[in-house]
Short mmCIF file of C-alpha atoms in Angstrom, two decimals:
data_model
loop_
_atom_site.label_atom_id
_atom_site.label_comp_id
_atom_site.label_asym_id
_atom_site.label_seq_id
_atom_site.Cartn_x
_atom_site.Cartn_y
_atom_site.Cartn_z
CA UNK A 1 179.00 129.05 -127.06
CA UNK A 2 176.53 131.89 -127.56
CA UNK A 3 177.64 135.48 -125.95
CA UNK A 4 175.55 137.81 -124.69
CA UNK A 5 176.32 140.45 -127.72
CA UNK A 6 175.63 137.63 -130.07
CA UNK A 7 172.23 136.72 -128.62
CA UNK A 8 170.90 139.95 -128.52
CA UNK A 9 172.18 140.11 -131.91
CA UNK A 10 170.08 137.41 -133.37
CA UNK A 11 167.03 137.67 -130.93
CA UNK A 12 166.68 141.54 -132.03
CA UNK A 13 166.96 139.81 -135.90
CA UNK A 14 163.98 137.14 -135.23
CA UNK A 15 162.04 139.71 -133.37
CA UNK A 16 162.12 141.52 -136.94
CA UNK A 17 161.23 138.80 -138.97
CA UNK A 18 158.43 138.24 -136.50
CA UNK A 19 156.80 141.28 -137.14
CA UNK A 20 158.17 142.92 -134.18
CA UNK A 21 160.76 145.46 -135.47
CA UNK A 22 159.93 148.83 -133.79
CA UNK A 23 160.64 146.57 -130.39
CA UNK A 24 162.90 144.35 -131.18
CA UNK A 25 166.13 146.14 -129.43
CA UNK A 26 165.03 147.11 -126.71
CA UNK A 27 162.52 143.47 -126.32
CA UNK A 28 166.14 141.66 -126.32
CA UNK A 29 168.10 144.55 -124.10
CA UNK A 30 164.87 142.97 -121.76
CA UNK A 31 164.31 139.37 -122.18
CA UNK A 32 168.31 139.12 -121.24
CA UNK A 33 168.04 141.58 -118.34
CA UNK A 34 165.17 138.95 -116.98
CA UNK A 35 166.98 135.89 -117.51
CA UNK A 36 170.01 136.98 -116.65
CA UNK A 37 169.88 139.85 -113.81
CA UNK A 38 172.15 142.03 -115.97
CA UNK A 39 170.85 145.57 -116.56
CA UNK A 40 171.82 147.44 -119.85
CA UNK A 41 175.16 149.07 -118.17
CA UNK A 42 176.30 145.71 -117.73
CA UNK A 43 175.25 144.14 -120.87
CA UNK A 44 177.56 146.48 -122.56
CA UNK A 45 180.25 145.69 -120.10
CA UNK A 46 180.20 142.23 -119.92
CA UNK A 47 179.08 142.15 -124.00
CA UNK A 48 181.78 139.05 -124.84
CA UNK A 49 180.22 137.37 -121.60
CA UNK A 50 179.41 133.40 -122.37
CA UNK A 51 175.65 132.74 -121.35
CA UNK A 52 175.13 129.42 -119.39
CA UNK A 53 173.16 126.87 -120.40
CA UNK A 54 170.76 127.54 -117.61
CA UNK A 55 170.33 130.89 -118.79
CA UNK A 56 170.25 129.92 -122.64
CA UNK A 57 167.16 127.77 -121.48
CA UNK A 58 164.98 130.59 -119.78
CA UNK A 59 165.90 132.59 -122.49
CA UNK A 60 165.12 130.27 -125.26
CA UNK A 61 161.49 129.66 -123.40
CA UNK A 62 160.80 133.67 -123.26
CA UNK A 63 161.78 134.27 -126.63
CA UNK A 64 159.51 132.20 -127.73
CA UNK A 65 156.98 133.81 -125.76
CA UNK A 66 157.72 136.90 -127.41
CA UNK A 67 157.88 135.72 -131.20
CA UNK A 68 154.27 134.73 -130.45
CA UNK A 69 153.30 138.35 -129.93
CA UNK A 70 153.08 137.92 -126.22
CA UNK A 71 153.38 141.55 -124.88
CA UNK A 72 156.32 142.19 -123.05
CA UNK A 73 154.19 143.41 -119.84
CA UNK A 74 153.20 139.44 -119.53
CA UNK A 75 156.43 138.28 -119.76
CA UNK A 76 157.73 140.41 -117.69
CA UNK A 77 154.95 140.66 -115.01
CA UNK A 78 154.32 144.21 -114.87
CA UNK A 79 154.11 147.65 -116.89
CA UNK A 80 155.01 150.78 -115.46
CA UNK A 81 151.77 153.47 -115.27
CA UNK A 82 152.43 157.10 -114.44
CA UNK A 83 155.85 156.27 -112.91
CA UNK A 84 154.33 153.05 -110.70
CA UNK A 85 155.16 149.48 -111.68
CA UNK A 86 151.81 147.55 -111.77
CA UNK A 87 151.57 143.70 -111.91
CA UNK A 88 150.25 142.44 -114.60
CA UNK A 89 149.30 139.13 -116.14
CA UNK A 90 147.00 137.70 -118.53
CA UNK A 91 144.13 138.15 -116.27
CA UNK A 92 144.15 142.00 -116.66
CA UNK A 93 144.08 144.46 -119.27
CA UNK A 94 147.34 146.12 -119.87
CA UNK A 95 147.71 149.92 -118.43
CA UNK A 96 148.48 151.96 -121.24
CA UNK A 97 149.82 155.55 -121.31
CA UNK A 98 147.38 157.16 -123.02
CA UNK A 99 144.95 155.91 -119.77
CA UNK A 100 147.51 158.61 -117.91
CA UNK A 101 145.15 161.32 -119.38
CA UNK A 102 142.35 160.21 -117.34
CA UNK A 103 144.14 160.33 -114.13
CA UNK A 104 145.50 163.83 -114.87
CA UNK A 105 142.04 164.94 -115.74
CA UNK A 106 141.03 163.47 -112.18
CA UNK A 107 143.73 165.36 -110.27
CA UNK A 108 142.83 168.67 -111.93
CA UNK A 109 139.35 168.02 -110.67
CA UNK A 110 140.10 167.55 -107.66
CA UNK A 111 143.01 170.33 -106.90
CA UNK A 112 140.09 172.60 -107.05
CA UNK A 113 138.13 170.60 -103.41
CA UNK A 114 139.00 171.33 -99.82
CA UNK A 115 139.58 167.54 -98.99
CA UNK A 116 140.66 164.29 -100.50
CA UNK A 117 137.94 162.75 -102.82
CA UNK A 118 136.02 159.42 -102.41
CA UNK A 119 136.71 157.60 -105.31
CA UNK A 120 135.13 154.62 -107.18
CA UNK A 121 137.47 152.85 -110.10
CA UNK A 122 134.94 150.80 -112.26
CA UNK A 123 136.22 148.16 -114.06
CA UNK A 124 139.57 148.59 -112.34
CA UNK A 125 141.40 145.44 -113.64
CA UNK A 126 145.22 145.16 -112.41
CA UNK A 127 143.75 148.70 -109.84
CA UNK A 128 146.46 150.63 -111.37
CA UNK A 129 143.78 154.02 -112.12
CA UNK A 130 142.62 153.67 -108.25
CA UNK A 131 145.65 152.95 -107.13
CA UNK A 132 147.54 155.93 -109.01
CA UNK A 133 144.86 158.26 -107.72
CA UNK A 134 144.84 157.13 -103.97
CA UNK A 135 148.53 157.67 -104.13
CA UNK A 136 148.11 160.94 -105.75
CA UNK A 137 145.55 162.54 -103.99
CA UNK A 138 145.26 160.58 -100.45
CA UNK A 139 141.95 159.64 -101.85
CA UNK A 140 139.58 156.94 -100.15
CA UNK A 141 139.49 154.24 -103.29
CA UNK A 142 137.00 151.94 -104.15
CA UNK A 143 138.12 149.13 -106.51
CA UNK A 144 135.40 147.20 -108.75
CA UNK A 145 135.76 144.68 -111.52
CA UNK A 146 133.20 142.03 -112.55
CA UNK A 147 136.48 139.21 -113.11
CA UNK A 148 137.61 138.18 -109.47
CA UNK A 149 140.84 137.22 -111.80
CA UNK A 150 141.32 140.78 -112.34
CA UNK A 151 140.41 141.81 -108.73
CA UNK A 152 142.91 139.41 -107.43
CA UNK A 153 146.15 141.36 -109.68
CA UNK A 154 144.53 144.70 -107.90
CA UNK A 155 144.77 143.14 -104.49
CA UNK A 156 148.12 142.59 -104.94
CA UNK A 157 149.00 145.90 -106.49
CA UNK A 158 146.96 147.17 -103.78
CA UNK A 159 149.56 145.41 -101.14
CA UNK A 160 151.86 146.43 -102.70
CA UNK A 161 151.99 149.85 -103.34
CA UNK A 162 149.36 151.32 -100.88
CA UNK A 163 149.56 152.34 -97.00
CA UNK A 164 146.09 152.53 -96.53
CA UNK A 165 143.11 150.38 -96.86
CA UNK A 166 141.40 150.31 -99.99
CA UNK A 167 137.61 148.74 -100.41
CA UNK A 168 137.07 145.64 -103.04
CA UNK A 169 133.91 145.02 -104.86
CA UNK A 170 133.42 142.47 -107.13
CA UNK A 171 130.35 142.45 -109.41
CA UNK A 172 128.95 144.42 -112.60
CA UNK A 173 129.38 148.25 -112.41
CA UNK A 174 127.85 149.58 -109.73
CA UNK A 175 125.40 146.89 -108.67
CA UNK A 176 127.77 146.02 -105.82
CA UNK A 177 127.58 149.02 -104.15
CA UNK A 178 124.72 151.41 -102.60
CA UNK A 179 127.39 154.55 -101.65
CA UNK A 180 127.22 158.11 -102.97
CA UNK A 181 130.88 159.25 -104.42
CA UNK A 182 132.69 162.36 -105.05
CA UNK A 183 134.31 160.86 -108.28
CA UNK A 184 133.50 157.47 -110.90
CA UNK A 185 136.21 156.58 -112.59
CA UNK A 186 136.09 154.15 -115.21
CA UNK A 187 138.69 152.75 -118.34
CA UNK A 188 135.75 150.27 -118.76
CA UNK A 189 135.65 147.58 -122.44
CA UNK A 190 134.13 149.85 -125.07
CA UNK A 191 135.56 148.50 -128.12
CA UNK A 192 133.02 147.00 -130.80
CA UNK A 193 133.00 143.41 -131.95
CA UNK A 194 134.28 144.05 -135.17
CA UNK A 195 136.99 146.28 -133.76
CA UNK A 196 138.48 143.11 -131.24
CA UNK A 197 138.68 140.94 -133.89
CA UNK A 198 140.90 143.60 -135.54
CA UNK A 199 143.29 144.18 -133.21
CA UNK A 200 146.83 143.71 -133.25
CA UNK A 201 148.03 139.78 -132.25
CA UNK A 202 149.39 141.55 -128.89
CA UNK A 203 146.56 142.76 -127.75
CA UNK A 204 144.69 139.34 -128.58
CA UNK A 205 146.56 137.99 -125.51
CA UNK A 206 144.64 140.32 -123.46
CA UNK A 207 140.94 139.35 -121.73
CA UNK A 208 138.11 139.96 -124.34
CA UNK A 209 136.14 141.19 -121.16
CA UNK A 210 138.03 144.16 -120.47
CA UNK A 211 137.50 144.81 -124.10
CA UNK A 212 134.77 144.48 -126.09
CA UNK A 213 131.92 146.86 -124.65
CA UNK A 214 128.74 145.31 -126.20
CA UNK A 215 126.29 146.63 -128.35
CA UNK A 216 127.00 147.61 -131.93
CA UNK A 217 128.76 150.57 -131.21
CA UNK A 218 130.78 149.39 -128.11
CA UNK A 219 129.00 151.51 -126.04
CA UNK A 220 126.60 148.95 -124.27
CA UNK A 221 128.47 149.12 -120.50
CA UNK A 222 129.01 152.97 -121.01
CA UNK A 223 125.72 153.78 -121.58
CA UNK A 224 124.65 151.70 -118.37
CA UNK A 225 127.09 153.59 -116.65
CA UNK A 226 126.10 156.75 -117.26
CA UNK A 227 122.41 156.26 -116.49
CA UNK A 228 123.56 154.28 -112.94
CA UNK A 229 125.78 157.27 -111.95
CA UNK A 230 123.52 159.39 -111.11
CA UNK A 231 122.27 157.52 -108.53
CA UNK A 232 125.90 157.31 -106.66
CA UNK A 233 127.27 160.64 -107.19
CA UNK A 234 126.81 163.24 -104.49
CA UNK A 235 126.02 166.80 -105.68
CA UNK A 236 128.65 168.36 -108.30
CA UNK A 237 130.38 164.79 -108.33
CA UNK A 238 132.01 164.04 -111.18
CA UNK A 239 131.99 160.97 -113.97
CA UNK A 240 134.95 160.26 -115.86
CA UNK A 241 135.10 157.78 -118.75
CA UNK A 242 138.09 156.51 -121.12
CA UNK A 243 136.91 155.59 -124.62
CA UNK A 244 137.82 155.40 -127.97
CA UNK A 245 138.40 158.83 -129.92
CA UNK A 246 135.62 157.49 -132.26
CA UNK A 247 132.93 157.47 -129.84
CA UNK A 248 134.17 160.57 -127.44
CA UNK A 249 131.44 162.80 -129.07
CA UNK A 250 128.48 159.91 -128.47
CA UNK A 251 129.92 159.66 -125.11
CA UNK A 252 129.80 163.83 -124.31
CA UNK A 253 126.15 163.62 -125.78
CA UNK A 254 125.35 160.84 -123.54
CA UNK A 255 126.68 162.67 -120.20
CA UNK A 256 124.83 165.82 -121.69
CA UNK A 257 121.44 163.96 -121.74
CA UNK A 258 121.74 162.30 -118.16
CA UNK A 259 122.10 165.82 -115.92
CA UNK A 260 125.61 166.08 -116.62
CA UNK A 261 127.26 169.98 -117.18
CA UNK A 262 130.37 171.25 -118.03
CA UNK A 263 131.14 168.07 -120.03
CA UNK A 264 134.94 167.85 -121.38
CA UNK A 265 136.60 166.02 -123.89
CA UNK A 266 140.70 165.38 -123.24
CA UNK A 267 142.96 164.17 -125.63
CA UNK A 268 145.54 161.86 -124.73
CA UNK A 269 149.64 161.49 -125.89
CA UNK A 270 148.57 161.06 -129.42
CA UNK A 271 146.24 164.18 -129.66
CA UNK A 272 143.22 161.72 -130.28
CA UNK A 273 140.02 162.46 -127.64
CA UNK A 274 140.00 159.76 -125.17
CA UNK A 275 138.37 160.86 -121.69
CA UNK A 276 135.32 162.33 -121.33
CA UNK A 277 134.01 163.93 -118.11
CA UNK A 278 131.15 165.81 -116.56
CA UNK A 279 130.12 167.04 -113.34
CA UNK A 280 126.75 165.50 -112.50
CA UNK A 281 123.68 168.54 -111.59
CA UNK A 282 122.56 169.38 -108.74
CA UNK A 283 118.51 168.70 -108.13
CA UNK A 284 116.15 171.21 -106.56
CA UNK A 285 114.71 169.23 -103.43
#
């Protein structure tokens, strides 16, 4: 007979030995509540409680799971973004925190207009940066994504979450679409080759699409970007871009050289740059 104190126990031990020790509490405090319904309040209650075999079995299967390095987000179907829960699966990239500084460099933007933006989200994945941003500014929200896996997850985020209609494109940046936008967003794959096939095993589970940006430097898709954008922003529009705090300068000199101004770099939760932004110029007609 294994109690629920005694599986967390040994579950939070294996999680260790797995590699897994700065999560391995809280992982088990999870993995039960899943299988079992019971929140932490009434783990702690009910510690002495006997788990049934029924239970023992889910467990047993998601455990596993998680001694492989799945991330917990997979297991547990979603992964909570600037105070939303998102579903999430292996199809999508998972929303990360440090993503939160590109939405709050979007809302700052946009405090400063009359009237909601029109807003494109490149690359959107599981729709969680459009989504946030429709939510948080009433904006009209365009979401894009080359995988119709990943465009799928945002449709039902989308249903989800949202009141109002939101516009799906499927294809490669902005090929699909011949519209002129207030703001492009994008957290679009700009790591380098050499830098996916050092990541941690976690973040192995995730698509290799919605990481690995191309070209030596990663910046292959970004680069595109930029040089599309101008042709879909209106007049003192704005283009903001997540990327790696090793490429953020490359990425400021690259808005800089396409009729960008006022380009920004933000840092994000770790005090590493991560967005950069610039408002696209207007042209003497």
């Amino acid at each position: 007979m294994t109690t629920i104190q005694a599986w967390k126990v040994e579950t939070a031990a294996l999680l260790k030995e797995a590699g897994l020790a700065s999560t391995a509490d809280l992982d088990a405090r999870l993995l039960l509540q899943m299988a079992t319904g019971y929140d932490q309040a009434k783990q702690i209650l009910l510690y002495d409680r006997v788990l049934t075999d029924a239970q023992l079995h889910k467990l047993s299967s998601i455990r596993e799971d998680r001694l492989r390095h799945k991330p917990m987000a997979y297991i547990l179907g979603c992964k909570e973004f600037y105070g939303r829960n998102f579903l999430v699966d292996e199809r999508t990239l998972i929303p990360r925190p440090d993503t939160e500084t590109l939405i709050e460099a979007v809302i700052a933007f946009s405090k400063e207009k009359q009237q909601p933006p029109s807003i494109i989200d490149l690359c959107c994945g599981s729709g969680c940066i459009g989504i946030t941003l429709a939510l948080e500014l009433d904006a009209n929200v365009t979401l894009s994504d080359l995988s119709e896996d990943a465009l799928s997850v945002a449709r039902e985020n989308a249903k989800r979450l949202l009141s109002k209609p939101v516009t799906f494109l499927q294809g490669d940046l902005l090929s699909p679409t011949d519209k002129i936008y207030d703001i492009i967003v994008s957290n679009p794959p700009y790591l380098t080759a050499a830098w996916c096939d050092e990541v941690s095993n976690e973040v192995r589970w995730e698509p290799r699409l919605a990481l690995e940006g191309f070209s030596e430097d990663g910046l292959g898709l970004i680069r595109k970007l930029v040089k599309e954008s101008g042709n879909h922003l209106c007049c003192g529009g704005a283009l903001f871009l997540e990327c790696d705090y090793r490429q953020a300068k490359d990425v400021a000199e690259l808005l800089s050289s396409h009729r960008f101004t006022d380009v920004c770099i933000e840092r994000d939760l770790s005090d590493r740059d991560r967005v950069v932004w610039g408002v696209l110029a207007c042209t003497n007609s």
